[in-house]
XYZ file of C-alpha atoms in Angstrom:
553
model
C -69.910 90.489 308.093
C -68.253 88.785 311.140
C -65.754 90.399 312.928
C -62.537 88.797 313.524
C -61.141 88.490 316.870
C -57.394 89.215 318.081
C -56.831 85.800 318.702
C -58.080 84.874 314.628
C -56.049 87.421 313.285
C -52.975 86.356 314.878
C -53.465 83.038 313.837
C -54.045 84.444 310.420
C -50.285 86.533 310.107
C -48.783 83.614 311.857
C -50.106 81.649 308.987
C -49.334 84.192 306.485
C -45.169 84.656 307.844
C -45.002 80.052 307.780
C -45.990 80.206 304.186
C -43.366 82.853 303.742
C -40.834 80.991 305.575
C -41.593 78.093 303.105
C -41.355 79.781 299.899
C -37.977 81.339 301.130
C -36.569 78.078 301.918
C -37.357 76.807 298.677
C -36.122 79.386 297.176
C -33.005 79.788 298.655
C -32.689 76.146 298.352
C -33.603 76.122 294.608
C -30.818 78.912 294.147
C -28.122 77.290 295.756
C -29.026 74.026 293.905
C -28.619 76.291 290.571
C -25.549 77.789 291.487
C -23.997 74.343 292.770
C -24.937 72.326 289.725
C -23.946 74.526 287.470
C -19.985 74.334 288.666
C -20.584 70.177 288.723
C -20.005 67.072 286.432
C -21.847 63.528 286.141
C -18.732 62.462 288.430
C -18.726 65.530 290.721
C -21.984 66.660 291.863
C -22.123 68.849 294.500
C -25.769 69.385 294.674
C -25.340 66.171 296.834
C -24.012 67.581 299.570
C -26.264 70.604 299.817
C -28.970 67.750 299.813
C -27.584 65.701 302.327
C -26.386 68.581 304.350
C -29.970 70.411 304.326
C -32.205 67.232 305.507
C -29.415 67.038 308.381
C -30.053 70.118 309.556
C -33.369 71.631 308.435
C -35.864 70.920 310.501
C -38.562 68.378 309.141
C -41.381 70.818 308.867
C -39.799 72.721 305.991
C -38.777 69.530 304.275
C -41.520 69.896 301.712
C -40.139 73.143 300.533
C -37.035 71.748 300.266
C -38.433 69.346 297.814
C -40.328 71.769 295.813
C -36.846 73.920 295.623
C -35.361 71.028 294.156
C -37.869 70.018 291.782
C -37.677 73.521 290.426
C -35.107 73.760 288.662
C -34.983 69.680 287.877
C -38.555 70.243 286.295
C -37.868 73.379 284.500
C -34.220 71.790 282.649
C -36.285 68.608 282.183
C -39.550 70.483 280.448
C -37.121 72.443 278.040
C -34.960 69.125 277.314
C -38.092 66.952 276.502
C -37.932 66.673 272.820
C -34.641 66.200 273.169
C -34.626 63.130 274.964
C -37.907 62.205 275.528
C -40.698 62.554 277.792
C -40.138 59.624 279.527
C -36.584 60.654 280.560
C -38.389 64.131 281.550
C -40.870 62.610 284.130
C -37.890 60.457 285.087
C -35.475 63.394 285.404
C -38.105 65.612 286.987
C -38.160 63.509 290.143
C -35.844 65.638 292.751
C -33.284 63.040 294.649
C -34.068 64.491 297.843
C -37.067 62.873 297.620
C -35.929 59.111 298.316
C -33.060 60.336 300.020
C -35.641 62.149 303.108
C -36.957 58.934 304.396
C -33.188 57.899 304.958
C -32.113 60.624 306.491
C -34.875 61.100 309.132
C -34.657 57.205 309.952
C -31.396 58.158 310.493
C -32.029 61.801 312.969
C -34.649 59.687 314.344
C -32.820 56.097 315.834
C -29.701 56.634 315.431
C -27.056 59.543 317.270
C -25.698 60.690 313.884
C -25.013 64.255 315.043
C -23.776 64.806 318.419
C -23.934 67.684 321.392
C -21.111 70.494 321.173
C -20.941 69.815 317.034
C -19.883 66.102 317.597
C -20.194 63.496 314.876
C -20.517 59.826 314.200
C -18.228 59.788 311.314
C -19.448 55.702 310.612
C -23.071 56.950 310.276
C -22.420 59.753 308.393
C -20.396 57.721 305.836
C -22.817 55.350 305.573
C -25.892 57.704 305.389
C -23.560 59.268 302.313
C -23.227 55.940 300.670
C -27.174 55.380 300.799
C -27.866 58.695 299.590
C -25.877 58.106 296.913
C -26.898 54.793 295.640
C -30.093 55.981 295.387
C -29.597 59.260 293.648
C -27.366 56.550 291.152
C -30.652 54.554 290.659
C -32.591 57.891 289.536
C -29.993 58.915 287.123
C -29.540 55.313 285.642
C -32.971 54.882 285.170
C -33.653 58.880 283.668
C -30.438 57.105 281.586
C -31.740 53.981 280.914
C -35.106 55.683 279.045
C -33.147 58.505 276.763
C -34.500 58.526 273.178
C -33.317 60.467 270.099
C -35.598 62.527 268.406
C -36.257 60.345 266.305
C -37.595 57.839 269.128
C -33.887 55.357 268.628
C -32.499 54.257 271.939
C -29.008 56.021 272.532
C -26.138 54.407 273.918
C -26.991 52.009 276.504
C -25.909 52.023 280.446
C -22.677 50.778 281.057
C -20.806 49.903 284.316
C -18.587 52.470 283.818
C -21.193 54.686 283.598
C -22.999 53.754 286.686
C -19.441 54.361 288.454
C -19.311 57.673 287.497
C -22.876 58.397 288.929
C -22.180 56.719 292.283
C -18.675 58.845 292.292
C -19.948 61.747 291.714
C -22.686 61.719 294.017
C -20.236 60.455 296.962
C -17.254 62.156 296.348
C -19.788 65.426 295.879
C -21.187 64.837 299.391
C -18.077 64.308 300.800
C -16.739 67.565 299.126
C -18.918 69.954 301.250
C -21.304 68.391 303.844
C -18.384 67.191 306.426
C -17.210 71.085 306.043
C -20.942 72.484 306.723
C -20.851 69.954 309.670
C -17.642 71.448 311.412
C -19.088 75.106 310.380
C -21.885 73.783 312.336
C -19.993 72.899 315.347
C -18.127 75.650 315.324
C -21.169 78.200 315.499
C -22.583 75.749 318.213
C -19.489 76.127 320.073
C -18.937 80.203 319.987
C -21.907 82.748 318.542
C -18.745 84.962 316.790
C -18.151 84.767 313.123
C -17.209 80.713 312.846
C -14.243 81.672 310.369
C -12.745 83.442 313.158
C -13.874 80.934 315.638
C -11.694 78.319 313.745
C -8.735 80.489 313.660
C -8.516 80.394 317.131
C -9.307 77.142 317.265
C -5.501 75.749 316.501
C -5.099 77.681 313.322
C -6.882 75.161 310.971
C -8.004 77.674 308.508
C -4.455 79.169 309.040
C -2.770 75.936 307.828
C -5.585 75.037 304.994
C -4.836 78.047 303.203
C -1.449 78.867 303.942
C 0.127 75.971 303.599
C -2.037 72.974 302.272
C -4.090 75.327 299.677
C -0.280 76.445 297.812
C 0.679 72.890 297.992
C -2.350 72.300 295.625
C -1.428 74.472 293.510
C 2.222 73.693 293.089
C 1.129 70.235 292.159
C -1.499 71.168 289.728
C 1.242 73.196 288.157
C 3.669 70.054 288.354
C 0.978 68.407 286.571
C -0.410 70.601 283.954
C 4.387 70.962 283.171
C 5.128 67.221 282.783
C 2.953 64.579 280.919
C -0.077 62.245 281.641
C 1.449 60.230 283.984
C 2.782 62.909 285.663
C -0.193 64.592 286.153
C -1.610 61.441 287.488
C 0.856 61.003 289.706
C 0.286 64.569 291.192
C -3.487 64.144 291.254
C -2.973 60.877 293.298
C -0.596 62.929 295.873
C -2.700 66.182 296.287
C -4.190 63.193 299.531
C -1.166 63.899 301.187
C -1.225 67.033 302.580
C -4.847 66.241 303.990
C -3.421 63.274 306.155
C -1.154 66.150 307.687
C -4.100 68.652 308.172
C -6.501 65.430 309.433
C -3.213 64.414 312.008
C -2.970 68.115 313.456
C -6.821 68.994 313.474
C -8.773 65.650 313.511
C -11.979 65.248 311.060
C -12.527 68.909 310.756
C -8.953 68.574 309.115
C -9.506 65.770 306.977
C -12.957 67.835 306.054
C -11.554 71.208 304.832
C -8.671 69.370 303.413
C -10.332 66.513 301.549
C -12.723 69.474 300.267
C -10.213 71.978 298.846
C -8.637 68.444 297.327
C -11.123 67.293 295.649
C -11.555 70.600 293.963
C -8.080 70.575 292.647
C -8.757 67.572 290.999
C -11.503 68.390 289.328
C -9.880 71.320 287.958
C -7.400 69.632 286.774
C -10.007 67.856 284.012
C -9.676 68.603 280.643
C -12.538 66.939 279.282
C -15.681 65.605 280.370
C -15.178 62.007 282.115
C -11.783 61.780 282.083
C -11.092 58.252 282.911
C -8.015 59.599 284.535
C -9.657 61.938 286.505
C -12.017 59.800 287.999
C -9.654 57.086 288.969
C -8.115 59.866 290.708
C -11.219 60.851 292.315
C -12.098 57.407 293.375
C -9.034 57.573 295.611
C -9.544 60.737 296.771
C -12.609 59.504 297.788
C -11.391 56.389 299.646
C -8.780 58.228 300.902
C -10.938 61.422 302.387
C -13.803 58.619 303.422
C -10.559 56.880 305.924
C -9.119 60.544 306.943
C -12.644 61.082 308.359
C -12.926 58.326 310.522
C -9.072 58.431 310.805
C -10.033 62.028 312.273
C -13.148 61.241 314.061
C -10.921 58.769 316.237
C -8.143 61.372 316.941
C -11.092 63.813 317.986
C -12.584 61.348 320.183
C -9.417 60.624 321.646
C -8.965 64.232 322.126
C -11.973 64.580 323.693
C -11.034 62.213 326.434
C -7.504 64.053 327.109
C -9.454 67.034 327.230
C -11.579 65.886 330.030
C -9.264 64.258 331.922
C -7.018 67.314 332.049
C -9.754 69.109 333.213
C -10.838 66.615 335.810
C -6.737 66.602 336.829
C -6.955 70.627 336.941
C -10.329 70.760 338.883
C -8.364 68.262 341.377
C -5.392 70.414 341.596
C -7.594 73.828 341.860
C -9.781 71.929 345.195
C -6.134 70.777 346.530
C -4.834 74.349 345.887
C -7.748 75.552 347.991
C -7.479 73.259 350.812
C -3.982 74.295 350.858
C -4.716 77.822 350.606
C -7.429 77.216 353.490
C -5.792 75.065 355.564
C -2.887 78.236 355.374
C -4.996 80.894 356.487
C -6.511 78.857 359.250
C -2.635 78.856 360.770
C -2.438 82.367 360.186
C -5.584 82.621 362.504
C -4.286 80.176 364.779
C -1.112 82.063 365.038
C -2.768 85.443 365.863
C -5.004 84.164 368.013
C -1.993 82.426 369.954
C 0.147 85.936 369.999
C -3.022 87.406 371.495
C -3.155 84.695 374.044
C 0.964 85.568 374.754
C 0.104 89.174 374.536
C -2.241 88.544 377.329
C 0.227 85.669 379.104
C 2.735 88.757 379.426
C 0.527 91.321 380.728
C -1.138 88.847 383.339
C 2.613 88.014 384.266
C 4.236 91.364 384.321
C 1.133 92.313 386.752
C 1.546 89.550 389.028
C 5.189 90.290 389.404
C 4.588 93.786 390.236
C 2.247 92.968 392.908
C 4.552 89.831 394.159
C 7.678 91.957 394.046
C 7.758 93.438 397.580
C 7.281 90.133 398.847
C 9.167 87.714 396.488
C 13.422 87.270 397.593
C 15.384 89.061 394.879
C 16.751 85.450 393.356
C 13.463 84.180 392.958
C 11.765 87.499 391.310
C 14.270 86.564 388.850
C 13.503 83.418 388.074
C 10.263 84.136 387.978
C 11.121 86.878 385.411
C 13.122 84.344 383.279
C 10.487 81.516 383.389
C 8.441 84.183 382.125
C 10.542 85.309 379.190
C 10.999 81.568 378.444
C 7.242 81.049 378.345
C 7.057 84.237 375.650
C 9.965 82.639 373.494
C 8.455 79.952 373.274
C 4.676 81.055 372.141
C 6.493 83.360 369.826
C 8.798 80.154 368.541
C 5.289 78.684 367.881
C 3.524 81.310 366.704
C 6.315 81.530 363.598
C 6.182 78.068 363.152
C 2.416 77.998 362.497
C 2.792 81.175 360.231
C 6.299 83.714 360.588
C 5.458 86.845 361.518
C 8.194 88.227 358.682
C 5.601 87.356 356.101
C 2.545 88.815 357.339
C 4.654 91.565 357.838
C 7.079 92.554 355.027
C 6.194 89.700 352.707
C 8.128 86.749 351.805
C 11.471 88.303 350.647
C 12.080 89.307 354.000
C 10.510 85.666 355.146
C 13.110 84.097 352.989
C 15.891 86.410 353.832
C 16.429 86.896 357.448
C 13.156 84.814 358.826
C 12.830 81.803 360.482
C 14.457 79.939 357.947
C 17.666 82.098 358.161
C 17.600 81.868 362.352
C 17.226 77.750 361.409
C 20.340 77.593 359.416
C 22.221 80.085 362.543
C 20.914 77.064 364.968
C 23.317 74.859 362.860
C 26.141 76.482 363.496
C 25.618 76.662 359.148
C 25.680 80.475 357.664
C 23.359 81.301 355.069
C 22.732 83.357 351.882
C 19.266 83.777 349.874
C 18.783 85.362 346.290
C 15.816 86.514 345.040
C 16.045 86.864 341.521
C 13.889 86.838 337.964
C 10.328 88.564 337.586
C 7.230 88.882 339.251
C 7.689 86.525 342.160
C 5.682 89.085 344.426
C 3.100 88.274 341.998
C 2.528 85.024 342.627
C -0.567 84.107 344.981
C -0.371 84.107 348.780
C -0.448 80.562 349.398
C 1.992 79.494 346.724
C 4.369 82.285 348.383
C 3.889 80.213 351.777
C 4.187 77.207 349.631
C 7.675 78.519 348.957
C 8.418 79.039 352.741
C 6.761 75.173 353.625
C 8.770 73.541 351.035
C 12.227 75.133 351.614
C 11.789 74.786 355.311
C 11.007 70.958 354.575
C 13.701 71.176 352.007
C 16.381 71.910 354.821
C 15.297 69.803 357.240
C 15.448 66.528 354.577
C 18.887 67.897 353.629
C 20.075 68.070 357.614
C 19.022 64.285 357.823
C 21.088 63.405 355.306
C 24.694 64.971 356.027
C 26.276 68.190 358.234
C 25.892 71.612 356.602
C 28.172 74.268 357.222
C 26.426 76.723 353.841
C 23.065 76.616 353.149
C 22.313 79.299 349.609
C 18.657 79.683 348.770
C 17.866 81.172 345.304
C 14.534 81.589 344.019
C 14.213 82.884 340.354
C 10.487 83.746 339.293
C 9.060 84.149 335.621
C 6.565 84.086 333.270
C 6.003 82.169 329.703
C 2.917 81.862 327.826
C 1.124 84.090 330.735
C 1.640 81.630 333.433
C 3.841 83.022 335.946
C 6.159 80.381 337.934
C 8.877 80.534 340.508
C 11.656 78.112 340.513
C 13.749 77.533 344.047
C 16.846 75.515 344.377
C 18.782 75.008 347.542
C 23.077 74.279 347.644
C 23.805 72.770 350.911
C 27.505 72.714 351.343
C 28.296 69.660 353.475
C 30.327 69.536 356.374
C 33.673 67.412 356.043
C 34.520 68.185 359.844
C 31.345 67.089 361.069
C 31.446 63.674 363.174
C 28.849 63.456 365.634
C 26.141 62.140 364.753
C 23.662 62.428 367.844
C 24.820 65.806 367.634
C 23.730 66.326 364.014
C 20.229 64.506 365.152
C 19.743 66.943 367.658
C 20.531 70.396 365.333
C 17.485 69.029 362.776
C 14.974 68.261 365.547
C 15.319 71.736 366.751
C 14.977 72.938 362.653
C 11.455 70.861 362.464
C 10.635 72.032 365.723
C 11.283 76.069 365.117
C 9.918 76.005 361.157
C 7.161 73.507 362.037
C 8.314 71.429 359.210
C 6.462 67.524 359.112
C 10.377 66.018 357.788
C 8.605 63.721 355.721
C 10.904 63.227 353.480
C 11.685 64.110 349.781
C 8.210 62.165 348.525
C 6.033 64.830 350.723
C 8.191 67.700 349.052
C 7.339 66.054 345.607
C 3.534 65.318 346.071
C 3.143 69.453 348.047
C 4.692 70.512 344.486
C 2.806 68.561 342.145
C -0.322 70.249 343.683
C 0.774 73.407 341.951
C 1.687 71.744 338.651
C 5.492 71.612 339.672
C 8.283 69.019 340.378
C 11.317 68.588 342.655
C 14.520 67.249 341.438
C 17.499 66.087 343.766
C 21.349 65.996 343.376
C 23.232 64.164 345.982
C 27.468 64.399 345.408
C 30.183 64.143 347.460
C 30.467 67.912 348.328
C 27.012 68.386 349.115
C 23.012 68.124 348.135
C 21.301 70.320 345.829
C 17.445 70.513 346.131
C 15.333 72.570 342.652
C 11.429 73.060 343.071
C 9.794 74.414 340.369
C 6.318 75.774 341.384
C 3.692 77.641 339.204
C 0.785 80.174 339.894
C -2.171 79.065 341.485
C -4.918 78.257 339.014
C -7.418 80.324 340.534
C -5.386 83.263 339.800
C -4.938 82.401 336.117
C -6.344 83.537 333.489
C -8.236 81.675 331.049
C -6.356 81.854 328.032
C -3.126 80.747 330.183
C -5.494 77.648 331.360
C -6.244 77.071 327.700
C -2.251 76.725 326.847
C -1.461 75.412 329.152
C -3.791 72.220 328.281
């Protein structure tokens, strides 16, 4: 006997575990087309969607086993009903729906964009692909119908439209009871590997509101119902659509698919025979109604979709402007320690010289050499705050806001000046919305000293946090000054403000567009008795966390 090789007997188990996989999935299949039917009417079949769901999703190789696991149980019910009615209606019968419905379905996998990355749908398709499926699956039945004999070999009743409306119901409204849920369980698993049930909790509660509120809503009008008469209860099978236009409005199609499910199951519980004409006229408007939430849905989702991503284009805007901002900061903080070392050096060269020069020099000019010198140093240090105060990199920006430059600003006016620090976790903030702070009060000030005298200038600056986002709100009183009448001097006082804070004095617009960067806004109250500025700043996104990101949009 020949010996097998490795490579052969791989090939072999490989062989062996694909002809497992195959019986599984038509056995699993076969069992869940069991347990389906067996909870279904001629105008409710849920088999349907199980069929239309599976050739969606299944991949093509283990179609044939999904066909075997459908003629299964179809063969077996139509072998033990054959003298019943007849062994043409058993061959007839014995033909598994999925059959015509496959070539449908893959023409439409294969040409058309049906289902979508990141659990997208094309609700239009998928309507349509439910509407062929079930015209065909009709046909089968009428025919199997069409071909019933007594036992004693006498046609039965004979196919009626009514009849054929019930078939086509069933088949639709049964597809549309479970295969747009299986599709947003899909795209839920696609969009997080954690149990999907918990996925779609956090994913704006829609489980949350199907069961806690729509699901007793249900109920209460099923009870209505079954309490009053016929028309009542028809009224309240009609209604049981409104409650899934509010879930389809708040969650989109995945809405209008968990809803329009767990409605049309409390209408067909609310049947009391078989083919209640009642019940089906009901159902035909649950159908219509469920078939224009999805695509009602399927809009609001797309539509979603686009908010989504331009929200996130407008935050990855405001995150690179943040960071030009925060760069464009720390390049003035090296540009203002690398002009203090230059003074540091200025002074020692100069203190040198005038040692050396000081045996020679007349006593008057040593000393004005002395104060040209100390007017050289005020002035680098002047412009060494202006690019970044020395306050902040020291003690932070209480003590920048307090009794900095912005404080010795207000003292040039001939203004005095109070600041509050108040609220929660404004230390907390990041470093460049801090200096944002500092930049937008100092151009704050200057804006408000170009538009009337100041004799009080109070600074508060409250900071918080809601919904994890922290925030820090600044608002500036400037008391105006009724004495005040010259105007070239006033001109002159808010030069030498721009000039000491390094402020642009753009105006109120620059203030507005430097606060929008951080998702913020300025507002500004001109009276009589003076001019109020607010800015209202928050964190920088960088330092957020996600889920703040996530309420926030």
């Amino acid at each position: 006997m020949k010996a097998t090789t490795g490579k052969e007997a791989m090939q072999e188990g490989t062989a062996r575990f694909a002809w497992a996989r195959h019986i599984a999935v038509a056995a699993l299949y076969a069992a869940c087309y069991m347990l389906l039917r067996a909870v279904s009417v001629s105008n409710w079949s849920l088999p349907a969607s199980l069929r239309l769901a599976a050739l969606l999703f299944v991949p093509y190789r283990y179609w044939p086993a999904m066909i075997v696991g459908e003629f299964l149980p179809l063969g077996f019910i139509s072998y033990i009903c054959r003298e019943e009615f007849g062994t043409t209606w058993a061959l007839l019968a014995a033909i598994p729906p999925i059959l015509p419905c496959a070539p449908v379905v893959a023409w439409f996998r294969r040409r058309t964009r049906l289902l979508q990355s990141e659990g997208r749908v094309d609700m239009a398709l998928l309507l349509v692909a439910m509407l062929i499926c079930a015209v065909l699956t009709t046909a089968g039945n009428t025919a199997a119908l069409a071909v019933v004999q007594s036992p004693d070999n006498t046609p039965l009743q004979g196919v009626t439209l009514q009849i054929v409306f019930g078939y086509f119901l069933g088949n639709f409204l049964g597809a549309l009871t479970l295969t747009p849920v299986m599709i947003a369980a899909r795209g839920w698993l696609m969009g997080n590997t954690r149990l999907w049930l918990g996925h779609a909790m956090a994913r704006g509660g829609l489980l949350r509101n199907a069961f806690v509120y729509l699901v007793p809503v249900l109920v209460a009008l099923g009870l209505i119902g079954y309490a009053g008469s016929g028309d009542t209860m028809q009224i309240c099978r009609i209604a049981m659509f409104l409650p899934v236009a509010w879930l389809a409005l708040r969650h989109g199609w995945q809405g209008a698919a968990v809803g329009g499910a767990l409605a049309s199951i409390a209408v067909a519980f609310t049947a009391s025979v078989v083919r209640d004409p009642y019940v089906i006229q009901a159902q035909a408007i649950i159908a219509f109604a469920i078939s224009t939430l999805l695509m009602f849905g399927s809009r609001i989702a797309r539509q979603s979709d686009v908010d989504l991503r331009d929200h996130l284009v407008k935050e990855q805007g405001l995150l690179l402007a943040q960071q030009g901002l925060y760069q464009e900061e720390q390049r003035l903080r090296q540009a203002a320690e690398a002009l203090e070392h230059v003074g540091q050096s200025m002074r020692d060269m100069q203190n040198r010289l005038l040692d050396r020069l000081r045996h020679t020099l007349p006593a008057n000019e040593e000393r004005a050499y002395s104060r040209q010198a100390a007017l050289a140093q005020h002035e680098m240090h002047r412009l060494t705050n202006a690019l970044y105060p020395r306050a902040w990199r020291e003690r932070g920006v209480p003590a920048t806001l307090q009794d900095g430059p912005l404080a010795q600003a207000v003292s040039m006016t001939g203004a005095s000046y109070k600041c509050v620090l108040a609220g929660r976790g404004l230390s907390l903030l990041a470093p460049d919305v801090h200096m944002t702070l500092y930049r937008l009060a100092s151009e704050a000030l200057v804006y408000a000293l170009t538009r009337q005298s100041i004799r009080h200038v109070e600074l508060t600056v409250r900071g918080g946090l809601t919904h994890g986002q922290r925030w820090a709100v600044m608002r500036m009183d400037c008391v105006r000054d009724a004495l005040a009448g010259d105007t070239a001097t006033a001109t002159e006082s808010w030069k030498k403000v721009m000039s000491l804070l390094g402020a642009a004095g753009l105006g109120v617009e620059t203030i507005r567009e430097r606060a929008q960067i951080y998702g913020g806004g300025v507002h500004v109250r001109e009276t009589s008795a003076g001019l109020r500025i607010t800015i209202l700043l928050h964190d920088a996104l960088r330092t957020m966390k996600p889920g703040a990101q996530a309420q926030q949009g």
